[in-house]
Amino acid sequence: MPKNQSLHAPVTGSVVVPVILSGGSGSRLWPVSRKSFPKQFWPLLSDRTLLQETVLRGMAGGVGRPIVVCNTEHRFIIAEQLREVGVTDARIVLEPAGRNSAPAITAAALLIAEENPDAIMWVMAADAAIQDEAALAQALTIAVQAAATGHVVTFGMKPTKPETGYGYIQRGAAIEGIEGAYHVAQFLEKPDADRAAALVQDDRNLWNSGMFVVQASTILSEVARFEPTVHACVSEAVAGRSTDMDFERLAEDAFKRSPDISIDYAVAERTDLAAVVPGSFGWSDIGSWDALWELTPKDADGNAVSGDVFLDGARNCYVRSDSSVATVTGVEDLIVVVTNDAVMVAHRDRAQDVKAMVARLTAAGRPEAVRHNRIYRPWGFYESLIQGDRFQVKRIVVEPGQKLSLQKHFHRAEHWVVVEGTAIVTRDAEQIMVRENESIYLPLGAVHRLENPGRIPLTLIEVQSGPYLGEDDIVRIQDDYARN
Amino acid sequence: MPKNQSLHAPVTGSVVVPVILSGGSGSRLWPVSRKSFPKQFWPLLSDRTLLQETVLRGMAGGVGRPIVVCNTEHRFIIAEQLREVGVTDARIVLEPAGRNSAPAITAAALLIAEENPDAIMWVMAADAAIQDEAALAQALTIAVQAAATGHVVTFGMKPTKPETGYGYIQRGAAIEGIEGAYHVAQFLEKPDADRAAALVQDDRNLWNSGMFVVQASTILSEVARFEPTVHACVSEAVAGRSTDMDFERLAEDAFKRSPDISIDYAVAERTDLAAVVPGSFGWSDIGSWDALWELTPKDADGNAVSGDVFLDGARNCYVRSDSSVATVTGVEDLIVVVTNDAVMVAHRDRAQDVKAMVARLTAAGRPEAVRHNRIYRPWGFYESLIQGDRFQVKRIVVEPGQKLSLQKHFHRAEHWVVVEGTAIVTRDAEQIMVRENESIYLPLGAVHRLENPGRIPLTLIEVQSGPYLGEDDIVRIQDDYARN
């Protein structure tokens, strides 16, 4: 069990199941966060990734097996990140397509209800930050009490500024018998600046954190009431789910028929059961580099710095390099983020517009907009080191005990040089052990497979040669990971 | 003969020899310009490098074989860059150590005087820009006339602003019989801002461009008069020079004994023969990224952009990427320069402080401060693609007809995969032809050599394996390029 001392013990008397939604592409934190590897999978505020922090937080507050609902493409990343922090019993539920939060939460509720309809779900996004875990634990205790009496409970953050990036919740009358819980007077859309300034004058108005605490049976009956099609489609998708290794894959056709709708629109803003627990636990959805700057410890000049960075006369800047050395001289209020294939510079006041820049890059067909150079696979990862007209060099790392699919290519030959570890290479009818500082040649058309039989990672350098070197020139003949 | 139409024909009646000084480390244009490959070798303002522009400019104005005086380490770069623009008859004079401009100019003068003491030298730095070549040609015609009558002639730029980065020349009385030439009243050191503002009020005050036009015999007698030790040491170094391939290498001991002194201090500021030709030919020493921004064509928002760059709401910025995509959002007066191993961001007003940043990086032992990842050699270049604990991958490109030294390593084995072109590999007693998509293994200790016998460049991927992978683990047994 990983350490996480700041939350209190599970709430007595109720089964609380953490439900973590891993959605969103996080393009406002580009170039670190990308669709293929969005911000929840990055260690932005600690040594742990946001997903890891979130799951551990959920497990400290809950007692049921955590459920992570995610994009199919991210399943191996999630399994690996959970394994890294010792979480081995999570249910990883795969959405065949993104349909926003109402179908995702409905699916989780149905899975929980199969075992215990009275269990309480604690629904949270995988990519938010909490600064005061103890304050959150207090609020959770109250929320669980309210949920146990049939409420759909939200957390309302006491505003610290007239934020325009969040929706607001206006609390109504206190809920009798549960100190600290309130009925909801109304939900308010994200305001403009003037409206936000007015809203924060009234201490009934709270930021909507997007977290929910609710009994599985309650949310299911409310979804059935307000969005019967969502309920029907997702019920069919859950009933028809298949188990794929450690993953629970929802039935594709049924799930895709579900309307695309958020839980706020589907239920929270329409139900009579809405409740809110106000709190000040430093929640943030880390919606921009500027927000991350605010959350990060800073030097005396207000700079938040990460990686190989040299500053001279910089003030109130966020400077991060995950790659090359970066120097910053004589600037204020600037964000500079460097990855191994992109550099992003923006004024802090324009941090929200990074999203528009990513849209422009995407429209221009730039792979850097959506994918990282390093591609994670269930067996490890690979990255391109250089690409020429008729050749490409990759570094391939295979984790101990893992193997790639049995495959062949029509347009390229490959040279493999093992530089760390030991490989077993299948080449047509042969099986060959290739040791450190040995190489092997795979002619065009050869059926081949790479396996790491050892106890340490296998690193090899692959030199591809041929007229076409795209990833789609691959015929998978057999695959341990059920990929096409 | 390369095209360069903007200068007039050689000045009638005098032999004018262009003398190009390739000194300086250009650290204020880091990270593009570095000690190992400083700014004169980069195409900063056109498709040609500053050195190429300078040599062609000199040849258009002169008739003698051009002389390039340079650091020994840069000799192959210079030879290659001259070859690229069709200059095959230049004399490349190698300084065994940097001793500032007086010894360099004295060496050039001695070499010229061996053939024709009356020849006129046109001395210029390899890394300056000229915007109006026709105006320069006019000034040169006047300067050559003044030099032919025994003057040490400088060019004085009419100031366009109270610049503090240049020294000033105050013109005195007109020289009789040579319209446009003046005696020098005094040389003025680089001023502070107040003094500069005062200086530019008086139209006798001109920027010192650092270019000189002078007869070889004149400069030699003045050096002998004011700095006899320089004259004696450099004379000995020139007399004892050796010819090394296409290069003239000055005798090391003698040259190193010469005082380290600029031609301004040694002669120009002390001689009675100083003259100045005022002009407005848009000279700049490109002393900072801000200066380069001023010289570069800009978009409607004042941005000068080069490479893979996307802007949104940027104004008056210089943004250059020689590597990754760079995005810049909502900033003004910013310099952003990206290379494949460094990112430099600075306010335009602080552009001069890049030099101090490079000094900091140098003090921190950072190779990026002084060297590029791509290393040029007489036979081509190599660059490291990735370095691990016990392995390194390099891309090696060998030009047609070239070969590396016969060598061996004590601590590493090498795999070579040819991805473009054809190699002949010597491995101990064997000679092996390795074609595209073939590979060869060189065990630790094997005596080996790589050669490109073909008509197109040879590209190979080298995978090194071993406990020590430093460049100094090399024993050269034979080398066509006379290296140790």
Short mmCIF file of N, CA and C in Angstrom, two decimals, chain B residues 287-410:
data_model
loop_
_atom_site.label_atom_id
_atom_site.label_comp_id
_atom_site.label_asym_id
_atom_site.label_seq_id
_atom_site.Cartn_x
_atom_site.Cartn_y
_atom_site.Cartn_z
N GLY B 287 26.60 42.66 -33.64
CA GLY B 287 27.13 42.40 -32.32
C GLY B 287 26.14 41.83 -31.33
N SER B 288 24.91 41.55 -31.75
CA SER B 288 23.92 40.97 -30.84
C SER B 288 22.73 40.50 -31.68
N TRP B 289 21.86 39.71 -31.05
CA TRP B 289 20.64 39.29 -31.74
C TRP B 289 19.76 40.49 -32.06
N ASP B 290 19.83 41.50 -31.21
CA ASP B 290 19.06 42.71 -31.48
C ASP B 290 19.55 43.39 -32.75
N ALA B 291 20.88 43.43 -32.93
CA ALA B 291 21.44 44.00 -34.15
C ALA B 291 21.01 43.18 -35.36
N LEU B 292 20.97 41.87 -35.21
CA LEU B 292 20.54 41.02 -36.32
C LEU B 292 19.06 41.26 -36.63
N TRP B 293 18.26 41.43 -35.56
CA TRP B 293 16.84 41.77 -35.78
C TRP B 293 16.72 43.03 -36.62
N GLU B 294 17.55 44.05 -36.32
CA GLU B 294 17.48 45.31 -37.06
C GLU B 294 17.81 45.10 -38.54
N LEU B 295 18.73 44.18 -38.82
CA LEU B 295 19.19 43.98 -40.20
C LEU B 295 18.27 43.07 -41.01
N THR B 296 17.37 42.36 -40.33
CA THR B 296 16.58 41.32 -41.00
C THR B 296 15.23 41.89 -41.45
N PRO B 297 14.76 41.50 -42.64
CA PRO B 297 13.41 41.92 -43.07
C PRO B 297 12.35 41.42 -42.08
N LYS B 298 11.34 42.25 -41.84
CA LYS B 298 10.35 41.93 -40.80
C LYS B 298 8.94 41.92 -41.38
N ASP B 299 8.03 41.23 -40.67
CA ASP B 299 6.62 41.24 -41.08
C ASP B 299 5.96 42.53 -40.59
N ALA B 300 4.65 42.65 -40.85
CA ALA B 300 3.95 43.89 -40.54
C ALA B 300 3.96 44.21 -39.04
N ASP B 301 4.14 43.18 -38.21
CA ASP B 301 4.18 43.41 -36.77
C ASP B 301 5.60 43.58 -36.24
N GLY B 302 6.56 43.70 -37.16
CA GLY B 302 7.94 43.94 -36.74
C GLY B 302 8.68 42.69 -36.32
N ASN B 303 8.15 41.52 -36.69
CA ASN B 303 8.82 40.27 -36.31
C ASN B 303 9.76 39.78 -37.42
N ALA B 304 10.96 39.39 -37.03
CA ALA B 304 11.89 38.75 -37.95
C ALA B 304 11.89 37.26 -37.59
N VAL B 305 11.56 36.43 -38.56
CA VAL B 305 11.31 35.02 -38.27
C VAL B 305 12.14 34.14 -39.19
N SER B 306 12.68 33.07 -38.63
CA SER B 306 13.46 32.13 -39.43
C SER B 306 13.21 30.72 -38.93
N GLY B 307 12.92 29.81 -39.85
CA GLY B 307 12.73 28.41 -39.46
C GLY B 307 11.29 28.08 -39.12
N ASP B 308 11.14 27.00 -38.38
CA ASP B 308 9.82 26.40 -38.11
C ASP B 308 9.16 27.10 -36.93
N VAL B 309 8.52 28.23 -37.23
CA VAL B 309 8.04 29.14 -36.18
C VAL B 309 6.57 29.49 -36.42
N PHE B 310 5.78 29.49 -35.37
CA PHE B 310 4.39 29.95 -35.42
C PHE B 310 4.22 31.09 -34.42
N LEU B 311 3.66 32.22 -34.88
CA LEU B 311 3.47 33.37 -34.01
C LEU B 311 1.98 33.65 -33.81
N ASP B 312 1.65 34.17 -32.64
CA ASP B 312 0.28 34.63 -32.36
C ASP B 312 0.39 35.86 -31.46
N GLY B 313 0.12 37.01 -32.05
CA GLY B 313 0.16 38.23 -31.25
C GLY B 313 1.56 38.63 -30.80
N ALA B 314 2.58 38.26 -31.57
CA ALA B 314 3.95 38.68 -31.25
C ALA B 314 4.25 39.99 -31.97
N ARG B 315 5.04 40.84 -31.33
CA ARG B 315 5.40 42.13 -31.95
C ARG B 315 6.88 42.41 -31.72
N ASN B 316 7.54 42.83 -32.79
CA ASN B 316 8.94 43.26 -32.71
C ASN B 316 9.85 42.20 -32.08
N CYS B 317 9.63 40.97 -32.50
CA CYS B 317 10.42 39.87 -31.98
C CYS B 317 11.37 39.32 -33.05
N TYR B 318 12.45 38.71 -32.58
CA TYR B 318 13.32 37.91 -33.45
C TYR B 318 13.14 36.47 -33.00
N VAL B 319 12.59 35.63 -33.88
CA VAL B 319 12.35 34.23 -33.52
C VAL B 319 13.00 33.35 -34.58
N ARG B 320 13.89 32.49 -34.14
CA ARG B 320 14.63 31.64 -35.06
C ARG B 320 14.65 30.23 -34.49
N SER B 321 14.28 29.26 -35.31
CA SER B 321 14.49 27.88 -34.90
C SER B 321 15.26 27.15 -35.99
N ASP B 322 16.39 26.61 -35.59
CA ASP B 322 17.16 25.75 -36.50
C ASP B 322 16.85 24.29 -36.20
N SER B 323 15.81 24.06 -35.38
CA SER B 323 15.53 22.69 -34.95
C SER B 323 14.02 22.50 -34.78
N SER B 324 13.55 22.28 -33.57
CA SER B 324 12.14 22.00 -33.28
C SER B 324 11.22 23.13 -33.71
N VAL B 325 9.93 22.81 -33.80
CA VAL B 325 8.92 23.84 -33.97
C VAL B 325 8.93 24.75 -32.73
N ALA B 326 8.79 26.05 -32.97
CA ALA B 326 8.73 27.02 -31.86
C ALA B 326 7.47 27.86 -32.02
N THR B 327 6.71 28.01 -30.94
CA THR B 327 5.53 28.87 -30.97
C THR B 327 5.73 30.02 -30.00
N VAL B 328 5.25 31.20 -30.41
CA VAL B 328 5.42 32.40 -29.59
C VAL B 328 4.08 33.12 -29.56
N THR B 329 3.56 33.33 -28.36
CA THR B 329 2.21 33.88 -28.17
C THR B 329 2.23 35.11 -27.27
N GLY B 330 1.75 36.22 -27.83
CA GLY B 330 1.44 37.38 -26.99
C GLY B 330 2.62 38.06 -26.34
N VAL B 331 3.75 38.15 -27.03
CA VAL B 331 4.91 38.81 -26.42
C VAL B 331 5.46 39.90 -27.34
N GLU B 332 6.21 40.83 -26.74
CA GLU B 332 6.83 41.91 -27.51
C GLU B 332 8.32 41.97 -27.22
N ASP B 333 9.06 42.44 -28.21
CA ASP B 333 10.48 42.75 -28.03
C ASP B 333 11.26 41.58 -27.45
N LEU B 334 10.96 40.39 -27.95
CA LEU B 334 11.59 39.20 -27.41
C LEU B 334 12.48 38.55 -28.48
N ILE B 335 13.56 37.96 -28.01
CA ILE B 335 14.41 37.15 -28.89
C ILE B 335 14.27 35.70 -28.45
N VAL B 336 13.94 34.83 -29.38
CA VAL B 336 13.84 33.40 -29.10
C VAL B 336 14.66 32.68 -30.16
N VAL B 337 15.68 31.95 -29.72
CA VAL B 337 16.53 31.23 -30.66
C VAL B 337 16.64 29.78 -30.21
N VAL B 338 16.33 28.87 -31.13
CA VAL B 338 16.29 27.44 -30.81
C VAL B 338 17.30 26.70 -31.70
N THR B 339 18.18 25.94 -31.07
CA THR B 339 19.03 25.02 -31.82
C THR B 339 18.70 23.61 -31.34
N ASN B 340 19.39 22.61 -31.88
CA ASN B 340 18.99 21.25 -31.50
C ASN B 340 19.45 20.87 -30.09
N ASP B 341 20.21 21.73 -29.42
CA ASP B 341 20.61 21.41 -28.06
C ASP B 341 20.50 22.57 -27.09
N ALA B 342 19.87 23.67 -27.49
CA ALA B 342 19.75 24.81 -26.58
C ALA B 342 18.61 25.72 -27.02
N VAL B 343 18.04 26.41 -26.03
CA VAL B 343 17.00 27.41 -26.28
C VAL B 343 17.41 28.68 -25.54
N MET B 344 17.41 29.82 -26.27
CA MET B 344 17.79 31.08 -25.66
C MET B 344 16.63 32.06 -25.82
N VAL B 345 16.19 32.60 -24.69
CA VAL B 345 15.12 33.60 -24.69
C VAL B 345 15.65 34.83 -23.98
N ALA B 346 15.52 35.99 -24.61
CA ALA B 346 15.99 37.22 -23.97
C ALA B 346 15.16 38.40 -24.46
N HIS B 347 15.01 39.37 -23.59
CA HIS B 347 14.42 40.63 -24.01
C HIS B 347 15.40 41.32 -24.96
N ARG B 348 14.88 41.98 -26.00
CA ARG B 348 15.75 42.64 -26.97
C ARG B 348 16.68 43.66 -26.30
N ASP B 349 16.19 44.32 -25.28
CA ASP B 349 17.03 45.31 -24.59
C ASP B 349 18.18 44.67 -23.82
N ARG B 350 18.09 43.38 -23.60
CA ARG B 350 19.14 42.68 -22.85
C ARG B 350 19.98 41.77 -23.75
N ALA B 351 19.88 42.01 -25.05
CA ALA B 351 20.56 41.12 -26.01
C ALA B 351 22.06 41.04 -25.76
N GLN B 352 22.65 42.13 -25.30
CA GLN B 352 24.09 42.13 -25.04
C GLN B 352 24.47 41.16 -23.93
N ASP B 353 23.52 40.86 -23.04
CA ASP B 353 23.84 40.03 -21.88
C ASP B 353 23.88 38.54 -22.20
N VAL B 354 23.58 38.19 -23.44
CA VAL B 354 23.72 36.79 -23.83
C VAL B 354 25.17 36.36 -23.65
N LYS B 355 26.08 37.29 -23.91
CA LYS B 355 27.51 36.99 -23.73
C LYS B 355 27.80 36.55 -22.29
N ALA B 356 27.22 37.25 -21.33
CA ALA B 356 27.43 36.89 -19.93
C ALA B 356 26.82 35.52 -19.61
N MET B 357 25.70 35.23 -20.22
CA MET B 357 25.07 33.92 -20.02
C MET B 357 25.99 32.81 -20.54
N VAL B 358 26.60 33.05 -21.70
CA VAL B 358 27.52 32.05 -22.27
C VAL B 358 28.72 31.87 -21.34
N ALA B 359 29.17 32.95 -20.75
CA ALA B 359 30.28 32.84 -19.79
C ALA B 359 29.87 31.98 -18.60
N ARG B 360 28.63 32.15 -18.15
CA ARG B 360 28.12 31.32 -17.04
C ARG B 360 28.06 29.86 -17.41
N LEU B 361 27.54 29.59 -18.60
CA LEU B 361 27.45 28.20 -19.06
C LEU B 361 28.84 27.60 -19.21
N THR B 362 29.77 28.40 -19.71
CA THR B 362 31.14 27.93 -19.88
C THR B 362 31.74 27.59 -18.52
N ALA B 363 31.52 28.49 -17.56
CA ALA B 363 32.05 28.26 -16.21
C ALA B 363 31.43 27.00 -15.59
N ALA B 364 30.20 26.71 -15.97
CA ALA B 364 29.52 25.52 -15.45
C ALA B 364 29.94 24.25 -16.20
N GLY B 365 30.88 24.42 -17.13
CA GLY B 365 31.40 23.26 -17.85
C GLY B 365 30.45 22.70 -18.89
N ARG B 366 29.52 23.54 -19.35
CA ARG B 366 28.52 23.06 -20.29
C ARG B 366 29.07 23.06 -21.71
N PRO B 367 29.11 21.90 -22.35
CA PRO B 367 29.63 21.87 -23.72
C PRO B 367 28.81 22.72 -24.68
N GLU B 368 27.50 22.88 -24.42
CA GLU B 368 26.67 23.66 -25.33
C GLU B 368 27.15 25.11 -25.45
N ALA B 369 27.91 25.57 -24.46
CA ALA B 369 28.38 26.96 -24.48
C ALA B 369 29.36 27.19 -25.62
N VAL B 370 30.14 26.18 -25.95
CA VAL B 370 31.25 26.41 -26.88
C VAL B 370 31.24 25.51 -28.12
N ARG B 371 30.54 24.40 -28.03
CA ARG B 371 30.58 23.44 -29.14
C ARG B 371 29.18 23.10 -29.61
N HIS B 372 29.04 22.83 -30.88
CA HIS B 372 27.79 22.29 -31.42
C HIS B 372 27.83 20.77 -31.39
N ASN B 373 26.64 20.21 -31.44
CA ASN B 373 26.52 18.76 -31.49
C ASN B 373 27.08 18.21 -32.81
N ARG B 374 26.90 18.97 -33.88
CA ARG B 374 27.45 18.53 -35.16
C ARG B 374 28.90 19.04 -35.28
N ILE B 375 29.80 18.09 -35.47
CA ILE B 375 31.22 18.44 -35.52
C ILE B 375 31.73 18.28 -36.95
N TYR B 376 32.26 19.35 -37.51
CA TYR B 376 32.78 19.30 -38.87
C TYR B 376 34.22 18.84 -38.87
N ARG B 377 34.52 17.97 -39.83
CA ARG B 377 35.86 17.44 -40.01
C ARG B 377 36.22 17.62 -41.48
N PRO B 378 37.51 17.50 -41.82
CA PRO B 378 37.87 17.70 -43.23
C PRO B 378 37.17 16.72 -44.17
N TRP B 379 36.78 15.57 -43.65
CA TRP B 379 36.15 14.55 -44.49
C TRP B 379 34.63 14.63 -44.51
N GLY B 380 34.02 15.50 -43.67
CA GLY B 380 32.55 15.57 -43.57
C GLY B 380 32.14 16.01 -42.19
N PHE B 381 31.19 15.32 -41.58
CA PHE B 381 30.81 15.68 -40.21
C PHE B 381 30.22 14.48 -39.49
N TYR B 382 30.12 14.61 -38.15
CA TYR B 382 29.37 13.62 -37.38
C TYR B 382 28.56 14.34 -36.32
N GLU B 383 27.53 13.66 -35.85
CA GLU B 383 26.76 14.21 -34.74
C GLU B 383 26.24 13.07 -33.89
N SER B 384 26.20 13.30 -32.59
CA SER B 384 25.71 12.30 -31.66
C SER B 384 24.18 12.34 -31.68
N LEU B 385 23.55 11.19 -31.82
CA LEU B 385 22.09 11.13 -31.81
C LEU B 385 21.56 10.79 -30.43
N ILE B 386 22.28 9.95 -29.72
CA ILE B 386 21.85 9.60 -28.36
C ILE B 386 23.05 9.02 -27.65
N GLN B 387 23.12 9.27 -26.35
CA GLN B 387 24.22 8.75 -25.55
C GLN B 387 23.65 8.10 -24.31
N GLY B 388 24.01 6.84 -24.09
CA GLY B 388 23.60 6.14 -22.88
C GLY B 388 24.82 5.88 -22.01
N ASP B 389 24.64 5.06 -20.99
CA ASP B 389 25.74 4.76 -20.09
C ASP B 389 26.88 4.05 -20.80
N ARG B 390 26.54 3.07 -21.61
CA ARG B 390 27.56 2.25 -22.24
C ARG B 390 27.39 2.21 -23.75
N PHE B 391 26.63 3.16 -24.29
CA PHE B 391 26.49 3.18 -25.75
C PHE B 391 26.31 4.61 -26.25
N GLN B 392 26.60 4.79 -27.51
CA GLN B 392 26.34 6.06 -28.16
C GLN B 392 26.02 5.77 -29.62
N VAL B 393 25.07 6.56 -30.16
CA VAL B 393 24.73 6.42 -31.57
C VAL B 393 25.09 7.72 -32.27
N LYS B 394 25.83 7.59 -33.38
CA LYS B 394 26.21 8.77 -34.16
C LYS B 394 25.77 8.62 -35.60
N ARG B 395 25.49 9.74 -36.20
CA ARG B 395 25.33 9.80 -37.65
C ARG B 395 26.66 10.33 -38.20
N ILE B 396 27.21 9.65 -39.18
CA ILE B 396 28.48 10.06 -39.78
C ILE B 396 28.24 10.27 -41.27
N VAL B 397 28.64 11.43 -41.77
CA VAL B 397 28.52 11.71 -43.21
C VAL B 397 29.92 11.97 -43.77
N VAL B 398 30.28 11.17 -44.77
CA VAL B 398 31.61 11.30 -45.41
C VAL B 398 31.40 11.79 -46.83
N GLU B 399 32.07 12.88 -47.17
CA GLU B 399 31.93 13.45 -48.51
C GLU B 399 32.59 12.53 -49.55
N PRO B 400 32.12 12.62 -50.80
CA PRO B 400 32.69 11.76 -51.85
C PRO B 400 34.21 11.90 -51.94
N GLY B 401 34.89 10.77 -52.04
CA GLY B 401 36.34 10.79 -52.22
C GLY B 401 37.13 10.99 -50.94
N GLN B 402 36.45 11.17 -49.81
CA GLN B 402 37.15 11.44 -48.55
C GLN B 402 37.30 10.17 -47.72
N LYS B 403 38.28 10.20 -46.82
CA LYS B 403 38.42 9.08 -45.90
C LYS B 403 38.84 9.54 -44.52
N LEU B 404 38.40 8.82 -43.51
CA LEU B 404 38.80 9.12 -42.14
C LEU B 404 40.19 8.56 -41.90
N SER B 405 40.75 8.88 -40.75
CA SER B 405 42.08 8.36 -40.43
C SER B 405 42.01 6.85 -40.18
N LEU B 406 43.13 6.20 -40.37
CA LEU B 406 43.28 4.79 -39.97
C LEU B 406 43.44 4.81 -38.45
N GLN B 407 42.60 4.10 -37.74
CA GLN B 407 42.54 4.31 -36.28
C GLN B 407 42.11 3.06 -35.54
N LYS B 408 42.29 3.13 -34.23
CA LYS B 408 41.70 2.09 -33.39
C LYS B 408 41.29 2.67 -32.05
N HIS B 409 40.46 1.93 -31.33
CA HIS B 409 39.98 2.36 -30.01
C HIS B 409 40.29 1.27 -28.99
N PHE B 410 40.58 1.70 -27.79
CA PHE B 410 40.87 0.73 -26.73
C PHE B 410 39.65 0.34 -25.91
#
